[in-house]
CSV table of C-alpha atoms and ligand atoms in Angstrom, one decimal:
chain,number,residue,atom,x,y,z
A,1,MET,CA,71.6,112.6,98.0
A,2,ILE,CA,72.9,109.2,99.1
A,3,TRP,CA,74.7,107.7,96.1
A,4,ASP,CA,74.7,104.1,97.3
A,5,GLU,CA,71.5,104.0,99.4
A,6,GLU,CA,71.7,100.3,100.0
A,7,PHE,CA,75.2,100.2,101.3
A,8,GLU,CA,75.5,103.6,103.0
A,9,SER,CA,72.5,103.0,105.1
A,10,LEU,CA,72.8,99.3,106.0
A,11,PRO,CA,71.5,98.4,109.5
A,12,ARG,CA,74.4,97.8,111.8
A,13,GLU,CA,73.9,94.0,112.0
A,14,ALA,CA,73.9,93.6,108.2
A,15,LEU,CA,76.9,95.9,107.9
A,16,GLU,CA,78.9,93.9,110.4
A,17,ALA,CA,78.0,90.6,108.7
A,18,LEU,CA,79.3,92.1,105.4
A,19,GLN,CA,82.4,93.4,107.1
A,20,LEU,CA,83.2,90.0,108.6
A,21,TYR,CA,82.8,88.2,105.3
A,22,ARG,CA,85.0,90.7,103.5
A,23,LEU,CA,87.6,90.7,106.3
A,24,LYS,CA,88.0,86.9,106.1
A,25,LYS,CA,88.5,87.1,102.4
A,26,THR,CA,91.1,89.9,102.7
A,27,ALA,CA,92.9,88.1,105.5
A,28,GLU,CA,93.0,84.9,103.4
A,29,ARG,CA,94.2,86.8,100.4
A,30,VAL,CA,97.1,88.6,102.1
A,31,TYR,CA,98.2,85.5,104.0
A,32,ALA,CA,98.4,83.5,100.9
A,33,THR,CA,100.1,86.0,98.7
A,34,VAL,CA,102.2,88.4,100.7
A,35,PRO,CA,105.2,86.9,102.7
A,36,PHE,CA,105.2,89.9,105.0
A,37,TYR,CA,101.6,89.1,106.2
A,38,LYS,CA,102.2,85.4,106.5
A,39,ASP,CA,105.1,86.2,108.8
A,40,THR,CA,103.3,88.7,111.0
A,41,PHE,CA,100.2,86.6,111.2
A,42,ASP,CA,102.3,83.5,112.1
A,43,LYS,CA,104.2,85.6,114.8
A,44,ALA,CA,100.9,86.7,116.2
A,45,LYS,CA,99.7,83.1,116.1
A,46,ILE,CA,96.6,83.8,114.1
A,47,HIS,CA,95.5,82.0,111.0
A,48,PRO,CA,92.9,83.6,108.7
A,49,SER,CA,90.7,80.5,109.3
A,50,GLN,CA,90.4,81.5,113.0
A,51,ILE,CA,88.6,84.7,112.2
A,52,LYS,CA,85.1,84.0,113.4
A,53,SER,CA,83.8,87.3,114.7
A,54,MET,CA,84.6,91.0,114.4
A,55,ASP,CA,86.3,90.7,117.7
A,56,ASP,CA,88.9,88.6,116.1
A,57,LEU,CA,90.1,91.6,114.2
A,58,ARG,CA,91.9,92.6,117.4
A,59,ARG,CA,94.1,89.5,117.2
A,60,LEU,CA,95.6,90.5,113.8
A,61,PRO,CA,98.9,92.3,113.8
A,62,PHE,CA,99.3,96.0,113.1
A,63,THR,CA,100.9,97.3,110.0
A,64,VAL,CA,103.0,100.5,110.2
A,65,LYS,CA,104.6,102.9,107.8
A,66,THR,CA,108.0,101.4,108.1
A,67,ASP,CA,106.6,98.0,106.9
A,68,LEU,CA,105.8,99.7,103.6
A,69,ARG,CA,109.2,101.1,103.4
A,70,ASP,CA,110.8,97.8,104.3
A,71,ASN,CA,108.9,96.2,101.4
A,72,TYR,CA,109.6,99.0,99.0
A,73,PRO,CA,108.4,99.3,96.3
A,74,PHE,CA,106.0,96.4,95.5
A,75,GLY,CA,106.6,93.9,98.3
A,76,LEU,CA,103.1,94.3,99.8
A,77,PHE,CA,101.2,93.8,96.6
A,78,THR,CA,99.1,90.7,96.4
A,79,LEU,CA,99.4,90.4,92.6
A,80,PRO,CA,102.2,90.6,90.0
A,81,LEU,CA,102.7,94.0,88.5
A,82,HIS,CA,101.0,93.1,85.2
A,83,GLU,CA,97.7,93.0,87.1
A,84,VAL,CA,98.2,96.4,88.5
A,85,VAL,CA,96.9,99.3,86.3
A,86,ARG,CA,97.9,102.3,88.5
A,87,ILE,CA,100.6,103.2,91.0
A,88,HIS,CA,100.5,106.1,93.4
A,89,ALA,CA,103.0,107.2,96.0
A,90,SER,CA,103.2,109.7,98.8
A,91,SER,CA,106.4,111.3,99.8
A,92,GLY,CA,107.3,111.0,103.5
A,93,THR,CA,109.6,113.3,105.4
A,94,THR,CA,112.5,110.9,104.9
A,95,GLY,CA,113.8,108.6,102.2
A,96,LYS,CA,111.7,106.6,99.8
A,97,PRO,CA,108.1,107.3,99.1
A,98,THR,CA,105.2,105.0,100.2
A,99,VAL,CA,104.0,103.1,97.1
A,100,VAL,CA,100.5,101.7,96.6
A,101,GLY,CA,98.9,99.9,93.6
A,102,TYR,CA,95.4,99.4,92.1
A,103,THR,CA,93.9,96.8,89.9
A,104,LYS,CA,91.3,97.7,87.4
A,105,ARG,CA,88.7,96.7,89.9
A,106,ASP,CA,90.4,98.8,92.6
A,107,ILE,CA,90.1,101.8,90.4
A,108,ASP,CA,86.4,101.1,89.9
A,109,THR,CA,85.9,100.7,93.7
A,110,TRP,CA,87.8,104.0,94.3
A,111,SER,CA,85.8,105.8,91.7
A,112,LEU,CA,82.6,104.6,93.3
A,113,LEU,CA,83.7,105.7,96.7
A,114,MET,CA,84.7,109.1,95.3
A,115,ALA,CA,81.3,109.4,93.6
A,116,ARG,CA,79.7,108.7,97.1
A,117,THR,CA,82.1,111.2,98.6
A,118,LEU,CA,81.1,113.9,96.2
A,119,SER,CA,77.4,113.1,96.5
A,120,CYS,CA,77.7,113.2,100.3
A,121,ALA,CA,79.2,116.7,100.0
A,122,GLY,CA,76.3,117.8,98.0
A,123,VAL,CA,77.7,117.5,94.4
A,124,ARG,CA,75.3,116.5,91.6
A,125,LYS,CA,75.3,115.8,87.9
A,126,GLY,CA,75.4,119.3,86.4
A,127,ASP,CA,78.0,120.6,88.8
A,128,VAL,CA,81.2,121.9,87.4
A,129,VAL,CA,84.1,120.6,89.6
A,130,GLN,CA,87.3,122.6,89.6
A,131,ASN,CA,89.7,120.0,90.8
A,132,ALA,CA,92.7,121.9,92.2
A,133,TYR,CA,94.2,118.9,94.0
A,134,GLY,CA,97.6,117.9,92.6
A,135,TYR,CA,97.5,115.4,89.7
A,136,GLY,CA,100.3,112.9,89.6
A,137,LEU,CA,101.6,110.4,92.2
A,138,PHE,CA,99.5,112.2,94.8
A,139,THR,CA,96.1,110.5,95.1
A,140,GLY,CA,94.1,113.7,95.4
A,141,GLY,CA,93.9,114.8,91.8
A,142,LEU,CA,93.1,111.5,90.1
A,143,GLY,CA,90.9,110.3,92.9
A,144,PHE,CA,88.6,113.3,92.6
A,145,HIS,CA,88.8,113.2,88.9
A,146,TYR,CA,87.5,109.6,88.5
A,147,GLY,CA,84.8,110.2,91.2
A,148,ALA,CA,83.5,113.3,89.6
A,149,GLU,CA,83.3,111.6,86.2
A,150,LYS,CA,81.6,108.6,87.7
A,151,LEU,CA,79.0,110.9,89.3
A,152,GLY,CA,78.4,112.6,86.0
A,153,ALA,CA,79.7,116.1,86.9
A,154,THR,CA,81.9,118.1,84.7
A,155,VAL,CA,85.5,118.1,85.8
A,156,ILE,CA,88.1,120.7,85.2
A,157,PRO,CA,91.4,118.9,85.7
A,158,ILE,CA,93.3,122.0,86.5
A,159,SER,CA,95.5,120.5,89.3
A,160,GLY,CA,97.2,122.8,91.9
A,161,GLY,CA,99.0,126.1,91.2
A,162,ASN,CA,98.6,128.7,88.5
A,163,THR,CA,96.5,130.7,90.9
A,164,LYS,CA,95.5,133.5,88.6
A,165,ARG,CA,94.4,131.1,85.9
A,166,GLN,CA,92.4,129.2,88.4
A,167,ILE,CA,90.4,132.3,89.2
A,168,MET,CA,89.9,133.2,85.5
A,169,LEU,CA,88.6,129.7,84.7
A,170,MET,CA,86.5,129.6,87.8
A,171,GLU,CA,84.7,132.7,86.6
A,172,ASP,CA,84.6,131.8,82.9
A,173,PHE,CA,83.6,128.2,83.3
A,174,GLY,CA,81.2,128.9,86.1
A,175,SER,CA,82.7,126.3,88.5
A,176,THR,CA,80.3,125.4,91.2
A,177,VAL,CA,82.5,123.1,93.3
A,178,LEU,CA,86.1,123.6,94.3
A,179,THR,CA,88.3,120.8,95.5
A,180,CYS,CA,91.8,121.5,97.0
A,181,THR,CA,93.6,121.6,100.3
A,182,PRO,CA,92.1,124.2,102.7
A,183,SER,CA,95.3,126.1,102.7
A,184,TYR,CA,95.1,126.4,98.9
A,185,ALA,CA,91.5,127.5,99.2
A,186,LEU,CA,92.8,130.4,101.3
A,187,THR,CA,95.5,131.2,98.8
A,188,LEU,CA,92.8,131.4,96.1
A,189,ALA,CA,90.5,133.6,98.2
A,190,GLU,CA,93.4,136.0,98.7
A,191,ALA,CA,94.3,136.1,95.1
A,192,MET,CA,90.6,136.9,94.2
A,193,ASP,CA,90.9,139.8,96.5
A,194,GLU,CA,94.0,141.1,94.8
A,195,LEU,CA,92.5,140.6,91.4
A,196,GLY,CA,89.3,142.4,92.4
A,197,VAL,CA,87.1,139.3,91.7
A,198,SER,CA,84.4,139.3,94.3
A,199,LYS,CA,82.8,136.0,95.4
A,200,GLU,CA,79.5,137.2,94.0
A,201,ARG,CA,81.0,137.0,90.5
A,202,LEU,CA,81.6,133.3,90.9
A,203,ASN,CA,79.2,130.4,91.0
A,204,LEU,CA,80.9,128.5,93.7
A,205,ARG,CA,78.6,126.7,96.1
A,206,VAL,CA,80.6,123.9,97.8
A,207,GLY,CA,84.3,123.3,98.6
A,208,ILE,CA,85.6,119.8,99.5
A,209,PHE,CA,88.8,120.4,101.4
A,210,GLY,CA,91.2,118.0,103.0
A,211,ALA,CA,94.6,116.2,102.8
A,212,GLU,CA,95.8,118.3,105.8
A,213,PRO,CA,94.5,119.2,109.2
A,214,TRP,CA,92.3,122.3,109.5
A,215,SER,CA,90.2,123.7,112.3
A,216,GLN,CA,86.5,124.5,112.6
A,217,ASN,CA,87.4,128.2,112.7
A,218,MET,CA,89.4,127.8,109.5
A,219,ARG,CA,86.2,126.4,108.0
A,220,HIS,CA,84.3,129.6,108.9
A,221,GLN,CA,87.0,131.7,107.3
A,222,VAL,CA,87.0,129.8,104.1
A,223,GLU,CA,83.3,129.7,103.9
A,224,SER,CA,82.9,133.4,104.4
A,225,LYS,CA,85.7,134.4,102.1
A,226,LEU,CA,84.4,132.2,99.2
A,227,GLY,CA,80.7,132.3,100.0
A,228,ILE,CA,80.4,128.5,100.1
A,229,ASP,CA,79.7,125.4,102.2
A,230,ALA,CA,83.1,123.8,103.1
A,231,VAL,CA,83.2,120.1,103.9
A,232,ASP,CA,86.1,118.1,105.3
A,233,ILE,CA,87.4,115.1,103.4
A,234,TYR,CA,89.9,112.6,104.8
A,235,GLY,CA,91.9,109.8,103.3
A,236,LEU,CA,95.4,108.4,102.9
A,237,SER,CA,97.3,106.7,100.2
A,238,GLU,CA,97.9,103.5,102.2
A,239,VAL,CA,94.2,103.0,102.5
A,240,ILE,CA,93.0,104.2,99.1
A,241,GLY,CA,93.6,107.9,98.8
A,242,PRO,CA,90.7,110.4,99.3
A,243,GLY,CA,87.4,108.5,99.6
A,244,VAL,CA,87.8,107.0,103.1
A,245,SER,CA,85.6,109.5,104.9
A,246,VAL,CA,83.8,112.8,104.3
A,247,GLU,CA,81.3,115.0,106.0
A,248,CYS,CA,77.8,115.2,104.8
A,249,ILE,CA,76.6,118.6,103.6
A,250,GLU,CA,73.4,118.2,105.8
A,251,ALA,CA,75.2,118.1,109.1
A,252,LYS,CA,78.8,119.1,108.5
A,253,ASN,CA,79.5,117.4,111.8
A,254,GLY,CA,82.0,114.5,111.6
A,255,LEU,CA,83.2,112.5,108.6
A,256,HIS,CA,81.3,109.3,107.6
A,257,ILE,CA,83.7,106.4,107.1
A,258,PHE,CA,82.7,104.1,104.3
A,259,GLU,CA,82.6,101.1,106.6
A,260,ASP,CA,81.5,98.6,104.0
A,261,HIS,CA,85.1,99.0,102.6
A,262,PHE,CA,87.2,100.1,105.5
A,263,ILE,CA,87.0,99.0,109.1
A,264,PRO,CA,88.1,101.7,111.5
A,265,GLU,CA,89.4,101.2,115.1
A,266,ILE,CA,90.7,103.6,117.6
A,267,ILE,CA,93.6,102.5,119.7
A,268,ASP,CA,95.7,103.9,122.5
A,269,PRO,CA,98.8,104.9,120.7
A,270,GLU,CA,101.0,103.9,123.7
A,271,THR,CA,99.6,100.5,124.4
A,272,GLY,CA,97.9,99.5,121.2
A,273,GLU,CA,94.7,98.6,123.1
A,274,ASN,CA,91.3,99.3,121.5
A,275,LEU,CA,89.4,102.2,122.8
A,276,PRO,CA,85.6,102.5,122.8
A,277,TYR,CA,83.5,104.9,120.7
A,278,GLY,CA,83.9,108.5,121.9
A,279,GLU,CA,87.5,108.2,123.2
A,280,GLU,CA,90.3,109.9,121.5
A,281,GLY,CA,93.2,107.9,120.1
A,282,GLU,CA,95.0,106.7,117.0
A,283,LEU,CA,92.9,105.8,114.0
A,284,VAL,CA,93.6,102.3,112.5
A,285,PHE,CA,92.2,101.0,109.2
A,286,THR,CA,91.7,97.6,107.7
A,287,THR,CA,90.7,97.6,104.0
A,288,ILE,CA,88.3,94.8,103.1
A,289,THR,CA,87.6,95.3,99.4
A,290,LYS,CA,90.9,96.1,97.8
A,291,GLU,CA,92.7,93.7,95.5
A,292,ALA,CA,96.3,94.9,94.7
A,293,PHE,CA,97.1,96.5,98.0
A,294,PRO,CA,94.9,95.5,100.9
A,295,ILE,CA,96.2,96.6,104.3
A,296,ILE,CA,95.6,95.1,107.7
A,297,ARG,CA,95.2,97.2,110.8
A,298,TYR,CA,97.2,100.1,109.5
A,299,ARG,CA,98.2,102.6,112.1
A,300,THR,CA,97.6,106.0,110.5
A,301,ARG,CA,99.1,108.1,113.3
A,302,ASP,CA,96.1,110.3,112.9
A,303,ILE,CA,94.4,111.3,116.2
A,304,THR,CA,90.6,111.4,116.3
A,305,ARG,CA,87.6,109.7,117.9
A,306,LEU,CA,84.7,107.7,116.4
A,307,TYR,CA,81.0,108.1,117.2
A,308,ALA,CA,78.1,105.9,116.3
A,309,GLU,CA,75.1,108.2,116.9
A,310,PRO,CA,72.9,108.2,113.8
A,311,CYS,CA,73.2,111.2,111.5
A,312,ARG,CA,70.3,113.1,110.2
A,313,CYS,CA,71.5,112.5,106.6
A,314,GLY,CA,70.4,108.9,107.0
A,315,ARG,CA,73.8,107.3,106.6
A,316,THR,CA,74.5,104.6,109.1
A,317,HIS,CA,78.3,104.5,108.9
A,318,VAL,CA,80.2,105.7,112.0
A,319,ARG,CA,81.6,109.2,111.9
A,320,MET,CA,85.1,110.3,112.8
A,321,GLU,CA,85.8,113.7,114.3
A,322,ARG,CA,87.9,116.0,112.3
A,323,VAL,CA,91.6,115.0,112.6
A,324,THR,CA,93.3,117.4,114.8
A,325,GLY,CA,96.8,116.3,113.9
A,326,ARG,CA,99.1,113.3,113.6
A,327,SER,CA,100.7,111.8,116.6
A,328,ASP,CA,104.0,112.4,114.9
A,329,ASP,CA,103.0,116.1,114.3
A,330,MET,CA,102.6,116.6,118.0
A,331,LEU,CA,105.0,119.1,119.4
A,332,ILE,CA,106.2,118.7,122.9
A,333,ILE,CA,107.2,122.1,124.1
A,334,ARG,CA,108.7,122.1,127.5
A,335,GLY,CA,106.8,119.0,128.3
A,336,VAL,CA,103.4,120.2,127.1
A,337,ASN,CA,101.8,118.4,124.2
A,338,LEU,CA,100.6,120.6,121.5
A,339,TYR,CA,99.0,120.1,118.1
A,340,PRO,CA,99.4,122.9,115.6
A,341,SER,CA,95.6,122.8,115.0
A,342,GLN,CA,95.1,123.9,118.6
A,343,ILE,CA,97.0,127.0,118.0
A,344,GLU,CA,95.2,127.5,114.7
A,345,SER,CA,91.9,127.2,116.3
A,346,LEU,CA,92.7,129.8,118.9
A,347,LEU,CA,94.3,132.3,116.4
A,348,MET,CA,91.3,132.2,114.1
A,349,GLU,CA,89.1,133.5,117.0
A,350,ILE,CA,91.0,136.7,117.2
A,351,ASP,CA,89.9,139.7,115.2
A,352,GLY,CA,92.4,141.2,112.9
A,353,LEU,CA,94.5,138.1,112.4
A,354,GLU,CA,94.7,136.4,109.0
A,355,PRO,CA,94.6,132.6,108.6
A,356,HIS,CA,98.3,132.4,107.6
A,357,TYR,CA,100.6,131.4,110.4
A,358,GLN,CA,103.7,129.4,111.1
A,359,LEU,CA,105.1,127.8,114.3
A,360,ILE,CA,108.8,127.9,114.8
A,361,VAL,CA,110.4,125.8,117.5
A,362,ASP,CA,114.0,126.3,118.7
A,363,ARG,CA,116.0,125.0,121.5
A,364,GLU,CA,118.3,127.2,123.5
A,365,GLY,CA,120.4,125.0,125.8
A,366,THR,CA,117.8,122.6,127.1
A,367,LEU,CA,114.9,125.0,126.8
A,368,ASP,CA,112.3,124.9,124.0
A,369,ASN,CA,111.1,128.1,122.5
A,370,LEU,CA,108.0,128.4,120.5
A,371,GLU,CA,107.5,131.4,118.2
A,372,VAL,CA,104.1,131.9,116.6
A,373,ARG,CA,104.2,134.0,113.5
A,374,ILE,CA,100.9,135.2,112.2
A,375,GLU,CA,99.8,137.8,109.6
A,376,VAL,CA,97.6,140.6,110.6
A,377,ASN,CA,95.2,142.3,108.2
A,378,GLU,CA,96.1,145.5,106.3
A,379,LYS,CA,94.1,147.7,108.5
A,380,LEU,CA,95.7,146.6,111.7
A,381,PHE,CA,99.1,146.6,110.2
A,382,SER,CA,98.9,150.3,109.4
A,383,ASP,CA,98.0,151.0,113.0
A,384,GLU,CA,100.5,152.2,115.5
A,385,ILE,CA,103.3,149.9,116.7
A,386,LYS,CA,101.9,150.2,120.2
A,387,GLY,CA,98.6,148.6,119.1
A,388,LEU,CA,100.3,145.7,117.5
A,389,GLU,CA,102.5,145.1,120.5
A,390,LYS,CA,99.5,145.1,122.7
A,391,LEU,CA,97.8,142.5,120.5
A,392,GLU,CA,100.9,140.4,120.5
A,393,ARG,CA,100.9,140.3,124.3
A,394,GLY,CA,97.2,139.6,124.2
A,395,VAL,CA,97.6,136.6,121.9
A,396,GLU,CA,100.5,135.3,124.1
A,397,LYS,CA,98.3,135.5,127.1
A,398,GLU,CA,95.5,133.7,125.3
A,399,ILE,CA,97.9,130.9,124.3
A,400,LYS,CA,99.2,130.6,127.9
A,401,ASP,CA,95.7,130.6,129.4
A,402,MET,CA,94.2,128.2,126.9
A,403,LEU,CA,97.0,125.8,126.1
A,404,GLY,CA,99.4,126.3,129.0
A,405,ILE,CA,102.4,127.2,126.8
A,406,SER,CA,104.5,130.3,126.8
A,407,ALA,CA,105.0,131.3,123.2
A,408,LYS,CA,106.4,134.4,121.6
A,409,VAL,CA,103.9,135.8,119.2
A,410,ARG,CA,105.1,137.9,116.3
A,411,LEU,CA,102.5,139.7,114.2
A,412,VAL,CA,103.9,140.0,110.6
A,413,GLU,CA,103.0,142.0,107.6
A,414,PRO,CA,100.2,140.7,105.4
A,415,LYS,CA,101.4,138.3,102.7
A,416,THR,CA,104.8,137.6,104.1
A,417,ILE,CA,104.2,134.0,105.2
A,418,GLU,CA,104.7,131.3,102.5
A,419,ARG,CA,101.6,130.2,100.5
A,420,PHE,CA,100.9,126.7,99.5
A,421,GLU,CA,99.4,124.9,96.5
A,422,GLY,CA,99.2,121.5,98.1
A,423,LYS,CA,99.7,120.6,101.8
A,424,ALA,CA,100.8,123.5,104.0
A,425,LYS,CA,103.9,123.3,106.1
A,426,ARG,CA,103.0,125.1,109.3
A,427,VAL,CA,105.7,123.9,111.6
A,428,ILE,CA,109.5,124.6,111.4
A,429,ASP,CA,111.2,122.6,114.1
A,430,ASN,CA,114.8,123.6,114.4
A,431,ARG,CA,115.5,121.4,117.4
A,432,LYS,CA,117.9,118.6,116.6
A,433,ILE,CA,116.1,115.9,118.5
B,1,DLL,O1,96.2,113.3,101.6
B,1,DLL,C1,94.7,111.8,100.4
B,1,DLL,C2,93.7,112.9,100.3
B,1,DLL,C3,93.7,113.6,99.1
B,1,DLL,C4,92.8,113.2,101.3
B,1,DLL,C5,92.7,114.7,98.9
B,1,DLL,C6,91.9,114.2,101.1
B,1,DLL,C7,91.8,114.9,99.9
B,1,DLL,P1,98.3,111.2,101.8
B,1,DLL,O2,99.1,112.2,100.9
B,1,DLL,O3,98.8,109.8,101.8
B,1,DLL,O4,96.9,111.1,101.2
B,1,DLL,O5,98.3,111.8,103.2
B,1,DLL,C8,97.5,111.2,104.2
B,1,DLL,O6,97.1,113.3,105.3
B,1,DLL,O7,97.2,110.3,107.2
B,1,DLL,C9,96.4,112.7,107.4
B,1,DLL,O8,97.5,112.8,108.3
B,1,DLL,C10,96.4,113.8,106.5
B,1,DLL,N1,95.0,114.1,106.1
B,1,DLL,C11,94.3,113.7,105.0
B,1,DLL,N2,93.1,114.3,105.0
B,1,DLL,C12,93.0,115.0,106.2
B,1,DLL,C13,92.0,115.8,106.8
B,1,DLL,C14,96.0,112.2,101.1
B,1,DLL,N3,90.8,116.0,106.2
B,1,DLL,C15,97.6,112.0,105.5
B,1,DLL,N4,92.2,116.4,108.0
B,1,DLL,C16,96.6,111.4,106.6
B,1,DLL,C17,93.4,116.2,108.6
B,1,DLL,C18,94.2,114.9,106.9
B,1,DLL,N5,94.4,115.5,108.1
């Protein structure tokens, strides 16, 4: 069901007119209230009054992660703190977190977008939503919570972790929808196995998984282990949190971006030039309805492409392809670019391997070495060593043939690779570069 029929299926022309109107308002707002934006607009020699068409968006300066850090904690807010009713933050790899704020109206907007998101994923009033995204400074837990309530579903605010308890409540409360990271969905599936709870004993129908990259093959694994439809949801704190884009349950083919609130662009990460629909590059967002923390041309570092072909669900908003990785996640191994998701995708095609893996990168002298550790299933593990070695060589060959990288593959015992409640950490890069 389309939650916001009018806005989600606007004809392109009307959508662009709305975007332009809202873009101007946002540009005026940030220029008038945030010294950082006044500075960067002035440097780029653009005044909000000069925005006349959607093409003028390209004249606005980019915002990057370090701009948030340089204005820590509240320097990019357009309003004093007493107008801000909520703060969220995401921890980066280094130093201070990225801080974002919401007015009362921002919370309403976000709840509405999350109600749309859930509806797009097939959730209805009457569904029981087990929300296993982390509650707290992370936007996942509360974002889903407000959206599910707005939709009129029943929310179980269980947060991440306490895996056994999750399964008990899932069974006792008859949860029909599971929301968590894809890696935690796997952890739950595995724990069900251990506890002897079969998927048939549960009422689960849909899973809405995101906050980290996962492959199409991982989707098939989760779907079959839990007996559900799994849809991909994307978002980031700087833009709003979850609620930026989501797949529709009808097609499960690309994530609809809520373009009446966020304008997406794809740029060449090297030159900053805009790329046309269909080409892969870095995703950039401008928010056009937020009050406390609007953001202009934010470089997400996420790599994807956009496509505008109509979707059979009836929504007119463009779709983005699933995010394969972040440009700063990209590993360069002996000169070859590699995203962890490429390895994941390949591993998931091979019989006997479990969806738990880790990539370890080391440097010996000037040479990079990539080791791929992956769990095998119980049955294979009890096989002869010879069989395992043969499989290791086979996977190495596959990686070499498909990705052009010489990796050392180590098959490891089931349940020896770390499990995650939130975002998974798949790469251990020991190179000091
Ligand atoms: O992860 C918001 C979120 C919560 C999204 C719950 C979906 C579900 P951050 O912690 O700020 O916000 O992390 C944002 O996570 O730039 C991507 O690199 C990555 N990411 C989020 N969703 C996906 C996805 C939340 N579906 C960063 N596929 C983003 C791949 C994703 N990467």
